[in-house]
Coordinates of C-alpha atoms in Angstrom, one line a residue:
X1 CA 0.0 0.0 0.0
X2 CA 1.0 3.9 -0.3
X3 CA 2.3 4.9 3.4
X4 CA 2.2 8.5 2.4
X5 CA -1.7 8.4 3.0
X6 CA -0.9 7.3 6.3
X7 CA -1.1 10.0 8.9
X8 CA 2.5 11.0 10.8
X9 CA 0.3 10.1 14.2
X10 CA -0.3 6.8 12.6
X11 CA 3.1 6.5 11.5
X12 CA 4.6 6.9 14.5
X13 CA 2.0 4.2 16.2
X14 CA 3.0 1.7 13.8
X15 CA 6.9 2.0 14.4
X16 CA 6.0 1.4 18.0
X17 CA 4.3 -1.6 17.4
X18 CA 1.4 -0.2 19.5
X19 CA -1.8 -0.7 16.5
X20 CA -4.4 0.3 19.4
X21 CA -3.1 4.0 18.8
X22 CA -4.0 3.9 14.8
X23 CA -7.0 5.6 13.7
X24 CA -9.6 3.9 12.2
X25 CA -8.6 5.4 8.8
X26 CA -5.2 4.1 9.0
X27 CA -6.5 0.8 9.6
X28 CA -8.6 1.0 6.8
X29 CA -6.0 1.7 5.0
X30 CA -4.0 -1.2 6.1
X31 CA -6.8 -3.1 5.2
X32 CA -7.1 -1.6 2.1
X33 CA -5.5 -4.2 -1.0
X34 CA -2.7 -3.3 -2.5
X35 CA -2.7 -1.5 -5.4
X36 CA -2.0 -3.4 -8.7
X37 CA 1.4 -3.7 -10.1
X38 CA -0.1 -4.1 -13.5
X39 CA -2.9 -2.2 -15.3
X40 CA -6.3 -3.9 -14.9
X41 CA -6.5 -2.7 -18.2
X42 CA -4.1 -4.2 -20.3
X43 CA -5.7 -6.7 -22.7
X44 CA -9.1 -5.2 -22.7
X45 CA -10.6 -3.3 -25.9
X46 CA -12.5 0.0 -26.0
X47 CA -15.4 -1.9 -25.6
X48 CA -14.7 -4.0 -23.0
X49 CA -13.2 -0.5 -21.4
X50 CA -16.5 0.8 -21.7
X51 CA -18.7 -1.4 -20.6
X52 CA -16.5 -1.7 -17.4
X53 CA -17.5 2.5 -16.8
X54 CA -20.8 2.1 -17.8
X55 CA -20.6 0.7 -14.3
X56 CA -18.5 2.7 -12.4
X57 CA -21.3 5.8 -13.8
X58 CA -24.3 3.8 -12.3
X59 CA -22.7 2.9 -9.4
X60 CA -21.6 7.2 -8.4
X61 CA -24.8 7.9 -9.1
X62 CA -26.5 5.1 -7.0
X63 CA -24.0 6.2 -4.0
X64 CA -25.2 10.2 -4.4
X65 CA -28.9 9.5 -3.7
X66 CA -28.0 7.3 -0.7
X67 CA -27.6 3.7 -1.4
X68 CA -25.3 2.5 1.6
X69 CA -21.6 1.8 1.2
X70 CA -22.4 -1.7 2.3
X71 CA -24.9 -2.7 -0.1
X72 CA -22.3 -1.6 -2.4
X73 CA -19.7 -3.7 -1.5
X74 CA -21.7 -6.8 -0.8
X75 CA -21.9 -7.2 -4.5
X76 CA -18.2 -6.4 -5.2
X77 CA -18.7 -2.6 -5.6
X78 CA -16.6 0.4 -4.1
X79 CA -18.5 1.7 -1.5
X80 CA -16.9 5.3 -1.3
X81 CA -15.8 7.7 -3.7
X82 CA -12.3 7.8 -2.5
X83 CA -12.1 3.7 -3.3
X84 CA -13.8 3.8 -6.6
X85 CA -11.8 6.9 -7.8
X86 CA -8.5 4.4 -6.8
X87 CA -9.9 1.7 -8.3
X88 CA -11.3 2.7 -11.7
X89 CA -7.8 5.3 -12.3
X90 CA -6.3 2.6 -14.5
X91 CA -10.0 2.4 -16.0
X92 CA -10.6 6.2 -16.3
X93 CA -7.3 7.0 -18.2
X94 CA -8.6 4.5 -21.3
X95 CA -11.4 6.3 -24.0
X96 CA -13.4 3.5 -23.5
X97 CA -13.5 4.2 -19.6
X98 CA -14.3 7.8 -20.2
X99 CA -17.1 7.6 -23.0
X100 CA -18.6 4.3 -21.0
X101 CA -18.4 6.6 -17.6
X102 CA -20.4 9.5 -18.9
X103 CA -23.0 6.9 -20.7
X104 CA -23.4 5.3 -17.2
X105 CA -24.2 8.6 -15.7
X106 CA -26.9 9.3 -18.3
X107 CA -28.5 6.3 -17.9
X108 CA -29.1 6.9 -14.6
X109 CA -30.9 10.4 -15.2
X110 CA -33.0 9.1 -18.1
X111 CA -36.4 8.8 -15.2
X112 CA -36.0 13.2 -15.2
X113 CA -38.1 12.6 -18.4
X114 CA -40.4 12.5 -16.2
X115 CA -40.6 15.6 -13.9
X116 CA -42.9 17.9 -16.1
X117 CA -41.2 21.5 -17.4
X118 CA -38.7 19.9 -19.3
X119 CA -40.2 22.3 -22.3
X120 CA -39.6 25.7 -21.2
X121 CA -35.4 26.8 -20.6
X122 CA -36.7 27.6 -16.9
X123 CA -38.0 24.3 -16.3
X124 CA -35.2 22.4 -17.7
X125 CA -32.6 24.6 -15.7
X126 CA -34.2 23.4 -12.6
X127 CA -34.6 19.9 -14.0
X128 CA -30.5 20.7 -14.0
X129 CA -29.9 22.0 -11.2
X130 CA -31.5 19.2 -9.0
X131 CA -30.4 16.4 -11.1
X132 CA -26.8 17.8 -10.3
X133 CA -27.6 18.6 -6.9
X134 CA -28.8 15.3 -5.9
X135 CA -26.4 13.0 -8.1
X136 CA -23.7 14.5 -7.3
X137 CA -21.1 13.1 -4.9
X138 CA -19.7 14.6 -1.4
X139 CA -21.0 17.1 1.1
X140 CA -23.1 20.2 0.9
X141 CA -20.0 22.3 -1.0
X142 CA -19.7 19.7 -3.9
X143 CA -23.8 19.4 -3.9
X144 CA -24.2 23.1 -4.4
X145 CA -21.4 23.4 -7.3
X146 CA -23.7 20.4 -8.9
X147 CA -26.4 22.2 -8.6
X148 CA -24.7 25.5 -10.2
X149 CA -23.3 23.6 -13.2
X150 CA -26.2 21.3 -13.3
X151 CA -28.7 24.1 -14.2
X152 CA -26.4 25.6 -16.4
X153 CA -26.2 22.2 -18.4
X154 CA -29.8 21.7 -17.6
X155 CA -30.3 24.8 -20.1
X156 CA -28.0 23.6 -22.4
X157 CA -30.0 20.3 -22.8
X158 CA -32.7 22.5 -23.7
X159 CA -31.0 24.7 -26.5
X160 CA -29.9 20.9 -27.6
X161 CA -33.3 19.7 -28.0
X162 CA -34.2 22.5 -29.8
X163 CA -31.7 22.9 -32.1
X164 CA -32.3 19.1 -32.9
X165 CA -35.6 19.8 -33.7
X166 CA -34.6 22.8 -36.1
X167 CA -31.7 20.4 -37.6
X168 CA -33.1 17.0 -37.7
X169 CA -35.6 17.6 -40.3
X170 CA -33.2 19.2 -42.3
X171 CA -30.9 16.4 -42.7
X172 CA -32.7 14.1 -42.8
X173 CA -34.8 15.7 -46.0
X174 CA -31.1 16.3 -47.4
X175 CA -30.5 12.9 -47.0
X176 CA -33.6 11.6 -48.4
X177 CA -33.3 14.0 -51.5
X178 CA -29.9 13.0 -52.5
X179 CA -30.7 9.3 -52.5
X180 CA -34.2 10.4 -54.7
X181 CA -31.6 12.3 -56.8
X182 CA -28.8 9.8 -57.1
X183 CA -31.7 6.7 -57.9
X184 CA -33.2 9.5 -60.9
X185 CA -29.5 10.2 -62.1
X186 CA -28.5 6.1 -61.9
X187 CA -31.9 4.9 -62.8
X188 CA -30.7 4.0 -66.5
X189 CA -27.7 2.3 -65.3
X190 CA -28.7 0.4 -62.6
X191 CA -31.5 -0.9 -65.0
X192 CA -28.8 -1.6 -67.1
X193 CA -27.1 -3.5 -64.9
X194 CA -29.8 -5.5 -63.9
X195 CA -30.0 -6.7 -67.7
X196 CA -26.9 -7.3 -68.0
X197 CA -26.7 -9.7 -64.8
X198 CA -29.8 -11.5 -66.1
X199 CA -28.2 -12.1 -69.5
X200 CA -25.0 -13.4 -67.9
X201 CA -22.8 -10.3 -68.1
X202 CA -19.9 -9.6 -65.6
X203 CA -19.3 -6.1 -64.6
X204 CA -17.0 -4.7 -62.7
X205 CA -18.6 -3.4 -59.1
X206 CA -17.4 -0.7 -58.4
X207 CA -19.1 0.4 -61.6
X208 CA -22.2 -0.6 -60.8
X209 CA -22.1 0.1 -56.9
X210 CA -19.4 2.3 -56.1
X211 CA -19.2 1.3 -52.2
X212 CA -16.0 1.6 -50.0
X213 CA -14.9 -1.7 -50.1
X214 CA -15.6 -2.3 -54.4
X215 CA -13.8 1.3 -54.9
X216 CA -11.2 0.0 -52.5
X217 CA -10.9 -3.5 -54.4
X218 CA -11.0 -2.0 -57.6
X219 CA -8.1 0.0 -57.1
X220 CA -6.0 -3.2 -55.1
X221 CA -6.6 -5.2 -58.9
X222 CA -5.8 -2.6 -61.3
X223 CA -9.2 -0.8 -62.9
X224 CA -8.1 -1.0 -66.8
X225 CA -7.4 -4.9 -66.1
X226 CA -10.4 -5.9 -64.7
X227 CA -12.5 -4.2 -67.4
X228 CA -10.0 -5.9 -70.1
X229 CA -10.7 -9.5 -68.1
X230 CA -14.3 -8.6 -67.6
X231 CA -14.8 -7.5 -71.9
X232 CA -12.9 -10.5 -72.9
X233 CA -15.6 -12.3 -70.4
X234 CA -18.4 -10.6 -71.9
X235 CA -17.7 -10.9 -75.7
X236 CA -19.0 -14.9 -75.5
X237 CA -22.0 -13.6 -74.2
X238 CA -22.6 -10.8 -76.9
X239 CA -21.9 -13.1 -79.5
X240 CA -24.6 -15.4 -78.1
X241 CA -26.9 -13.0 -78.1
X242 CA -26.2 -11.7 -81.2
X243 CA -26.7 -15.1 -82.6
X244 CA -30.1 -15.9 -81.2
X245 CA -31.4 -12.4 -82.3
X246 CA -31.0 -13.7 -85.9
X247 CA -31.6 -17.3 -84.8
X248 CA -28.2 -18.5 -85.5
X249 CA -26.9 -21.7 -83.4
X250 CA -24.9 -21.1 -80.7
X251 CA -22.1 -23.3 -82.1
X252 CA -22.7 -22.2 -85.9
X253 CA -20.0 -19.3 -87.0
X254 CA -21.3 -16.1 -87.7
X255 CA -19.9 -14.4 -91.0
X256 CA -21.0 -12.5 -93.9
X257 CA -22.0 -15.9 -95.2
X258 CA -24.3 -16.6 -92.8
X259 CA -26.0 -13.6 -92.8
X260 CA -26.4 -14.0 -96.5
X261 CA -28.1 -17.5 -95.7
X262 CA -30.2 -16.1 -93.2
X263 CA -31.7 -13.2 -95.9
X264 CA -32.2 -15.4 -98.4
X265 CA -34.6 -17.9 -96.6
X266 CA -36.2 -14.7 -94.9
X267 CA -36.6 -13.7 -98.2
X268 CA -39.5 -16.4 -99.1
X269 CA -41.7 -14.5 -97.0
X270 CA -41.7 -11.5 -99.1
X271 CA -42.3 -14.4 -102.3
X272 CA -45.3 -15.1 -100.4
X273 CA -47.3 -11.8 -101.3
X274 CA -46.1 -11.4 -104.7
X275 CA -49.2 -12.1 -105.4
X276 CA -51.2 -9.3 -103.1
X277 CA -52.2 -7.1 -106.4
X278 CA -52.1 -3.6 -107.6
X279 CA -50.5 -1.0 -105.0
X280 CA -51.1 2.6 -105.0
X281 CA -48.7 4.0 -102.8
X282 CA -50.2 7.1 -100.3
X283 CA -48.7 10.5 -99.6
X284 CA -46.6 8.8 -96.8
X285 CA -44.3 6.8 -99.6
X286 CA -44.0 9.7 -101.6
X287 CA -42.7 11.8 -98.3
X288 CA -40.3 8.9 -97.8
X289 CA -38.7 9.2 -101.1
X290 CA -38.1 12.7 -100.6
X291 CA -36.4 12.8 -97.2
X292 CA -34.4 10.3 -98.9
X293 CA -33.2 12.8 -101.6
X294 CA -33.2 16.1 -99.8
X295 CA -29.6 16.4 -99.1
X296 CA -28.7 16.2 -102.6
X297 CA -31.2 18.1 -104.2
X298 CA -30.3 20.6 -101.8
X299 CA -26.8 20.4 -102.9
X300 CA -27.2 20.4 -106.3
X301 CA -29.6 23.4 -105.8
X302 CA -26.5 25.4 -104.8
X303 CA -24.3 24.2 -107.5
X304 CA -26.7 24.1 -110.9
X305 CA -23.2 23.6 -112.9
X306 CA -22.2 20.5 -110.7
X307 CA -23.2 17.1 -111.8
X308 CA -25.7 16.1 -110.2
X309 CA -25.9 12.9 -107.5
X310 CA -26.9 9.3 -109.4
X311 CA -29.1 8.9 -105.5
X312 CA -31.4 11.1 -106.9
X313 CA -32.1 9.4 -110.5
X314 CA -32.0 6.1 -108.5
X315 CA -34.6 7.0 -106.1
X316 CA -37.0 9.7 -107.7
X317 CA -37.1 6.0 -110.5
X318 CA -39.2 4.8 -107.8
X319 CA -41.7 6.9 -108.1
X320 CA -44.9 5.7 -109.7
X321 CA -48.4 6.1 -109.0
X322 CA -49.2 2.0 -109.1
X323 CA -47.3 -0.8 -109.2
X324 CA -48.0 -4.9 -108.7
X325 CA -46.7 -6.6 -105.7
X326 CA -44.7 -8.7 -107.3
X327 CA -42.8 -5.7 -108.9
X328 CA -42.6 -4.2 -105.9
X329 CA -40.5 -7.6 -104.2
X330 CA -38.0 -7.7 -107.6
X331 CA -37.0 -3.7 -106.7
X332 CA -36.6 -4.2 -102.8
X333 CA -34.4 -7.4 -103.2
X334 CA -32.8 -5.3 -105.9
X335 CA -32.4 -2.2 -104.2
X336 CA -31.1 -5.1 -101.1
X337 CA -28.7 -5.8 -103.3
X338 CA -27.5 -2.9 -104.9
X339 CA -26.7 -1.8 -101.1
X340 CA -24.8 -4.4 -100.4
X341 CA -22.8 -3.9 -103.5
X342 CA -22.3 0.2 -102.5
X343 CA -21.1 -0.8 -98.8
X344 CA -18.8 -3.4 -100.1
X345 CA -17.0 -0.6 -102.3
X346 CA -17.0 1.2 -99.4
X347 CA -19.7 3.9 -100.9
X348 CA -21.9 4.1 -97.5
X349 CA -24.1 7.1 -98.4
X350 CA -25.1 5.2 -101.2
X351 CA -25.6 2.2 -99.5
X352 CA -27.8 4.1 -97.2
X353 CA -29.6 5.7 -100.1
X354 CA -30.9 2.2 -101.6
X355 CA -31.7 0.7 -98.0
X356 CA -34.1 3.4 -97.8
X357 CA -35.5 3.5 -100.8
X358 CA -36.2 -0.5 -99.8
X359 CA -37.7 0.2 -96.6
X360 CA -40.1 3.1 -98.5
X361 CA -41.5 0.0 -100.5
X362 CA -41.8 -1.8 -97.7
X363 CA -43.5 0.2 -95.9
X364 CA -46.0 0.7 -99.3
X365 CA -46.3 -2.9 -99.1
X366 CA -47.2 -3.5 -95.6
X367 CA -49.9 -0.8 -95.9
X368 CA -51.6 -2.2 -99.1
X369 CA -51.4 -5.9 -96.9
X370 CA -53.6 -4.1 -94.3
X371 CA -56.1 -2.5 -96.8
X372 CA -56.6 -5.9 -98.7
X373 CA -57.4 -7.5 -95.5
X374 CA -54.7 -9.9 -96.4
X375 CA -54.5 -13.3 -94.3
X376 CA -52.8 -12.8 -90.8
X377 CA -50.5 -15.0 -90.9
X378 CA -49.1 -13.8 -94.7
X379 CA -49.0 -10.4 -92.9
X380 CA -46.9 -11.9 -89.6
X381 CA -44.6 -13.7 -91.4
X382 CA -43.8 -10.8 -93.8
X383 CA -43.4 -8.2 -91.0
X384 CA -41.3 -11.1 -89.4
X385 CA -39.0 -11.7 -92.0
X386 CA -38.5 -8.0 -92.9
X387 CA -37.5 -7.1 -89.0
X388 CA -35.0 -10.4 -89.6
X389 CA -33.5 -9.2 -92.4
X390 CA -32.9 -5.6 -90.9
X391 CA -31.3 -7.4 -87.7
X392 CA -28.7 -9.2 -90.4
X393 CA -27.7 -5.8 -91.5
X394 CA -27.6 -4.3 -87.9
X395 CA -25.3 -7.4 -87.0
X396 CA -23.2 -6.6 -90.0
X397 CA -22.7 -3.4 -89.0
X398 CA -20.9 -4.5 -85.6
X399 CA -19.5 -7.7 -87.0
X400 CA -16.0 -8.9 -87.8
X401 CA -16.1 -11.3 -90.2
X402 CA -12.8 -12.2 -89.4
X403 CA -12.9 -13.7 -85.7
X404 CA -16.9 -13.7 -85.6
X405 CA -17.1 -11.1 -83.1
X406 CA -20.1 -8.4 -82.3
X407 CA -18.7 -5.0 -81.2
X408 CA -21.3 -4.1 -78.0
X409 CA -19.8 -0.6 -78.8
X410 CA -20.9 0.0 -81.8
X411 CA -24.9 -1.7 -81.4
X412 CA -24.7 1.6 -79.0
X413 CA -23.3 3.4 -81.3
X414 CA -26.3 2.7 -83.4
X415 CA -28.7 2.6 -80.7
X416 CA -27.6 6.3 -79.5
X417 CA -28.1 7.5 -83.2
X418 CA -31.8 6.4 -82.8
X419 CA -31.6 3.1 -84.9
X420 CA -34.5 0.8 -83.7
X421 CA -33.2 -2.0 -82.2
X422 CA -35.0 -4.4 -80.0
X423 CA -35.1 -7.9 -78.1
X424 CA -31.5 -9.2 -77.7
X425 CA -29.8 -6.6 -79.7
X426 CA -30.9 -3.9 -77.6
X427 CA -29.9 -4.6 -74.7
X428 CA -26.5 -5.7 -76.1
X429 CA -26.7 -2.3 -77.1
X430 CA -27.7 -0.6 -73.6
X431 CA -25.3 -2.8 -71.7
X432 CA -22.6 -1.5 -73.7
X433 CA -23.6 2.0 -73.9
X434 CA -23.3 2.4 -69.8
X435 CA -20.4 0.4 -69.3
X436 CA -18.5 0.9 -72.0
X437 CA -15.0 -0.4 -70.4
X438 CA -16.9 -3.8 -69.4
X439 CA -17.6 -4.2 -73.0
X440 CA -14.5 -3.5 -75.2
X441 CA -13.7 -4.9 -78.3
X442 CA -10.1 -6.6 -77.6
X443 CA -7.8 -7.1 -79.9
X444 CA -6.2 -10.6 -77.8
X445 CA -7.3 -11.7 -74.6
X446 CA -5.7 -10.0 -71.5
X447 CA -3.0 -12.2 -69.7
X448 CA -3.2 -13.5 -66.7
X449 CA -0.4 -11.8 -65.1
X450 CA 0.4 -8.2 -66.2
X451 CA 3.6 -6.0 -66.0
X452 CA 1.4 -3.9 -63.6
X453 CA 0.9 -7.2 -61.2
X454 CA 4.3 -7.9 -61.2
X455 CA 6.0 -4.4 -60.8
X456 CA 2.7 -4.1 -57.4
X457 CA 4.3 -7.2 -55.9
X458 CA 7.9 -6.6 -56.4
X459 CA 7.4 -2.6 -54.9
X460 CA 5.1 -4.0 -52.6
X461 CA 6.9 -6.4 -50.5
X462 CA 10.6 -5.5 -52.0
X463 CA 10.9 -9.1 -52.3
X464 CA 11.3 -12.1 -55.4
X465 CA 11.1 -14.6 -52.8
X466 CA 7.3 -16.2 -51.9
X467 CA 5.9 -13.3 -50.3
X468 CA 7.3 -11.4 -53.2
X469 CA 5.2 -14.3 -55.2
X470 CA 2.4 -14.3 -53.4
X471 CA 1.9 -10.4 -53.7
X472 CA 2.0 -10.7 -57.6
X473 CA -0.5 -13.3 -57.5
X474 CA -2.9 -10.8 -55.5
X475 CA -4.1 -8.8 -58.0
X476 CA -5.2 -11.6 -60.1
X477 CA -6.7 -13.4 -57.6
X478 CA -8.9 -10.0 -56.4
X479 CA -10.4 -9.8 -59.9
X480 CA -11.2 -13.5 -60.6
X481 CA -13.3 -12.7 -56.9
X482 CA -14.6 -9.7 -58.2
X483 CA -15.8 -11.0 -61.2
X484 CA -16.6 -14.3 -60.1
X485 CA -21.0 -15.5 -59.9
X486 CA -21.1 -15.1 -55.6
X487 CA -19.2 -12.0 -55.7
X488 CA -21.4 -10.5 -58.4
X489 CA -24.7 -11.7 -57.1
X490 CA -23.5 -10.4 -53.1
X491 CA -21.9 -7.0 -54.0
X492 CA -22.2 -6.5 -58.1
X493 CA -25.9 -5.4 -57.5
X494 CA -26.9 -1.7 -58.0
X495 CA -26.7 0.5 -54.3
X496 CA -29.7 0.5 -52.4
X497 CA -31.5 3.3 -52.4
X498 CA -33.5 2.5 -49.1
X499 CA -33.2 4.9 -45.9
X500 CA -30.0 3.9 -44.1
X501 CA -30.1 3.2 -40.1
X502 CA -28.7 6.6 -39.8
X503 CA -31.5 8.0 -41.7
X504 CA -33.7 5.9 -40.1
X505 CA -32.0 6.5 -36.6
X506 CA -32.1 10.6 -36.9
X507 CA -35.4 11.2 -36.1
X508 CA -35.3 9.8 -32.7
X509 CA -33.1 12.8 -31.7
X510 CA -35.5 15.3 -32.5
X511 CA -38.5 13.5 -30.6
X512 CA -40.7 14.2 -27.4
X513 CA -38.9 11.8 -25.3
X514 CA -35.6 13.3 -26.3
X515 CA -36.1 16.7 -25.5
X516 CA -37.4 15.9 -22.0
X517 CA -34.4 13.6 -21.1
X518 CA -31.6 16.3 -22.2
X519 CA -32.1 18.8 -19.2
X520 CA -31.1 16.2 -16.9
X521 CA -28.8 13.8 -18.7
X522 CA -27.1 17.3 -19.3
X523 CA -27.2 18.6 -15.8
X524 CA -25.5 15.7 -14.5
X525 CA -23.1 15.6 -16.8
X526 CA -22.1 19.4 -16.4
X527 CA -22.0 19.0 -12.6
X528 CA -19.9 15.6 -12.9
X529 CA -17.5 17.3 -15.3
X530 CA -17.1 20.4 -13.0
X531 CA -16.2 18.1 -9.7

């Protein structure tokens, strides 16, 4: 034990041997177990620190109103101030201690909800002021500065509560409004995304829910690789899907010769209502034809010297005020042709021209189909075949006939420009218009390893031994879990846009009960502090 808190009459008693002369304070004393050599402490963790204080808080507070020093220590409890203070010093010195001391303390003067008042500043000082008064430990001196400080943070507790109910609302509508804005902003994406999981896409998450720990993991495997491994990933599954939109096998090649094929049989269709009679196309064909010619017209307009554009002869041929069906399906497989012939040669405005001009007499056709009442299913299966053989071309367009791959890029390319795409094609397209780096065309499949992985784990651990190794193969290993099915079905989802327990949590602050606890919570906090 510490002699020094022995007194010198004390003292001198025990040096004579004669212990009938100590004081009964000295004897405590002696009694008293010595203090620890080590901190109680060590080992523990803030909340184990805390918990411990929550304690030590309930148990001042139960020894200021009165409970007996003896009741205390029956249950293992200092019974006085002076022990728990030499106790608990180890204790107090630790966060933990301190945070779980004060939330001890307020638990205790959570029943002043009660005592009415609580709702006016003079109420809630008083609320204060005896809450400090009567929780506070020691004699009428220490009493009195708890009541002082008590009212004061009584007060306080009031301007709290009211400035939480000004606040509260506030946030919490900010809140609520940015996660209304960010769900408008993402709403295209995240529907995306959802298309792109249910068609077997791979995406990587940060891109799709840019949290802490997928930015964080993002950045530990290298951003451009993972969107390299992820495209190469993700061309299979565009090619399927490019394949089934034109009803190709997924094990058949896809080439300029199969697209041929596929025109050709969808072709028979439009032999089918060769026979549908006279047609006498409206205004609408007419208007069709036009558009179709206005830039050059317009061109040669300005330049009467020039030679004029052979579109126009070409298409202004077309116009006629009758025809027969089966004229009309010799000039669109013509035209089909001739458009083929013009992109081959590389003349695309041409090209363009003639496709038109095609889909004008298509469109003459369909309507004349309707206004003959013609069977249904002549009319389904020529609508059919002609939306086919439009997909062909719009495949085309994002093929390479050389390793039989779609480009996702350029279906949005198309799909931005207002081209009509649908079923399989368009979402190919709106997968690869938001997440563009997920759907690259590559030019080779990414390594497995990268000059980046290996440079990470050589810097990393300045070693080419096995932790040197085993760094290199982290990288690679973070995006095969990034991009793997559990990984992209737990945290490759769009964010939820729900309220968040902080959201949810915030409102409590601002409530009735809250504002009548404060005063005294506060009090006896502001008297404890000024002890």
């Amino acid at each position: 034990m510490d002699m020094s808190k022995l007194s010198n009459e004390d003292l001198a008693a025990i040096s004579a041997g004669d212990m009938s002369r100590v004081s009964m304070a000295g004897l405590k004393l002696l009694a008293a177990p010595a203090a620890p050599s080590v901190d109680p402490t060590e080992g523990m963790s803030f909340l184990d620190n805390a918990l411990a204080a929550t304690g030590k808080g309930m148990t001042s507070v139960a020894r200021a109103v009165g409970v007996p020093s003896s009741a205390l220590e029956s249950i293992g409890l200092p019974g006085t101030k002076e022990d728990a203070d030499r106790l608990d010093a180890p204790l107090m010195k630790t966060a933990g201690g301190k945070i779980g001391n004060v939330a001890g303390m307020a638990v205790m003067a959570v029943p002043t909800a009660l005592i009415p008042g609580a709702n006016t500043y003079a109420g809630a000082t008083a609320i204060g002021a005896g809450t400090g008064a009567a929780l506070t430990e020691g004699g009428l001196v220490d009493r009195a500065k708890g009541a002082l400080f008590g009212g004061i943070g009584g007060a306080a507790g009031k301007g709290i509560g009211n400035a939480l109910a000004w606040g509260v609302p506030k946030i919490v509508n900010g809140m609520a409004g940015s996660r209304a804005t960010a769900q408008v902003a993402n709403a295209q994406r995240d529907a995306a995304a959802v298309a792109a999981k249910d068609a077997g896409y791979v995406l990587p998450p940060a891109d799709v829910n840019p949290s802490v720990l997928n930015e964080a993991l993002n950045g530990l495997s290298g951003k451009i690789k993972t969107a390299q491994v992820a495209s190469a990933r993700n061309q299979g599954v565009t090619n399927t899907m490019a394949k089934k939109a034109i009803g190709v096998a997924e094990d058949a090649p896809l080439n300029g010769d199969a697209l041929k094929a596929i025109r050709s049989q969808a072709g028979q269709a439009y032999d089918a209502v060769a026979n549908a009679g006279t047609i006498k196309p409206g205004q609408a064909y007419s208007d069709a034809l036009d558009k179709i010619t206005a830039p050059y017209v317009r061109a040669a307009q300005g330049f009467p010297n020039a030679k004029p554009s052979p579109i126009i002869a070409e298409i202004e041929s077309l116009k006629t005020p009758e025809f027969d069906a089966a004229s009309a399906v010799a000039m669109i497989k013509k035209l089909r042709g001739d458009a083929d012939s013009a992109y081959a040669s590389g003349s695309r405005d041409a090209g363009k021209a003639l496709k038109d001009g095609a889909a004008a007499l298509e469109d003459a056709l369909d309507t004349h189909l309707l206004q003959v009442g013609a069977p249904a299913d002549l009319l389904k299966n020529f609508r059919d075949a002609r939306q086919l053989i439009a997909k062909t071309y719009t495949v085309e367009k994002a093929l390479n006939s050389e390793t039989g791959d779609v480009s996702a890029q350029t279906l949005a390319k198309l799909l931005q420009k207002g081209k009509p795409l649908s079923g399989d094609l368009k979402t190919i397209a709106k997968v690869g218009s938001s997440f563009p780096k997920a759907t690259q065309s590559l030019k080779e499949s990414p390594k497995a390893f990268s000059p980046l992985d290996y440079m990470a784990g050589m810097i990393g651990t300045g070693s080419t031994g096995p932790l040197g190794a085993a760094a290199i193969a982290a990288r690679p290993a973070v995006r095969s879990m990034m991009l793997s099915k559990a990984y992209q079905n737990a945290l490759g989802s769009p964010q939820n846009y729900a309220p968040g327990l902080l959201e949810q949590s915030l409102p409590l602050l601002q409530s009735d009960a809250m504002r009548r606890t404060l005063p005294g919570v506060t009090g006896l906090l502001s008297a404890n502090f000024s002890q």
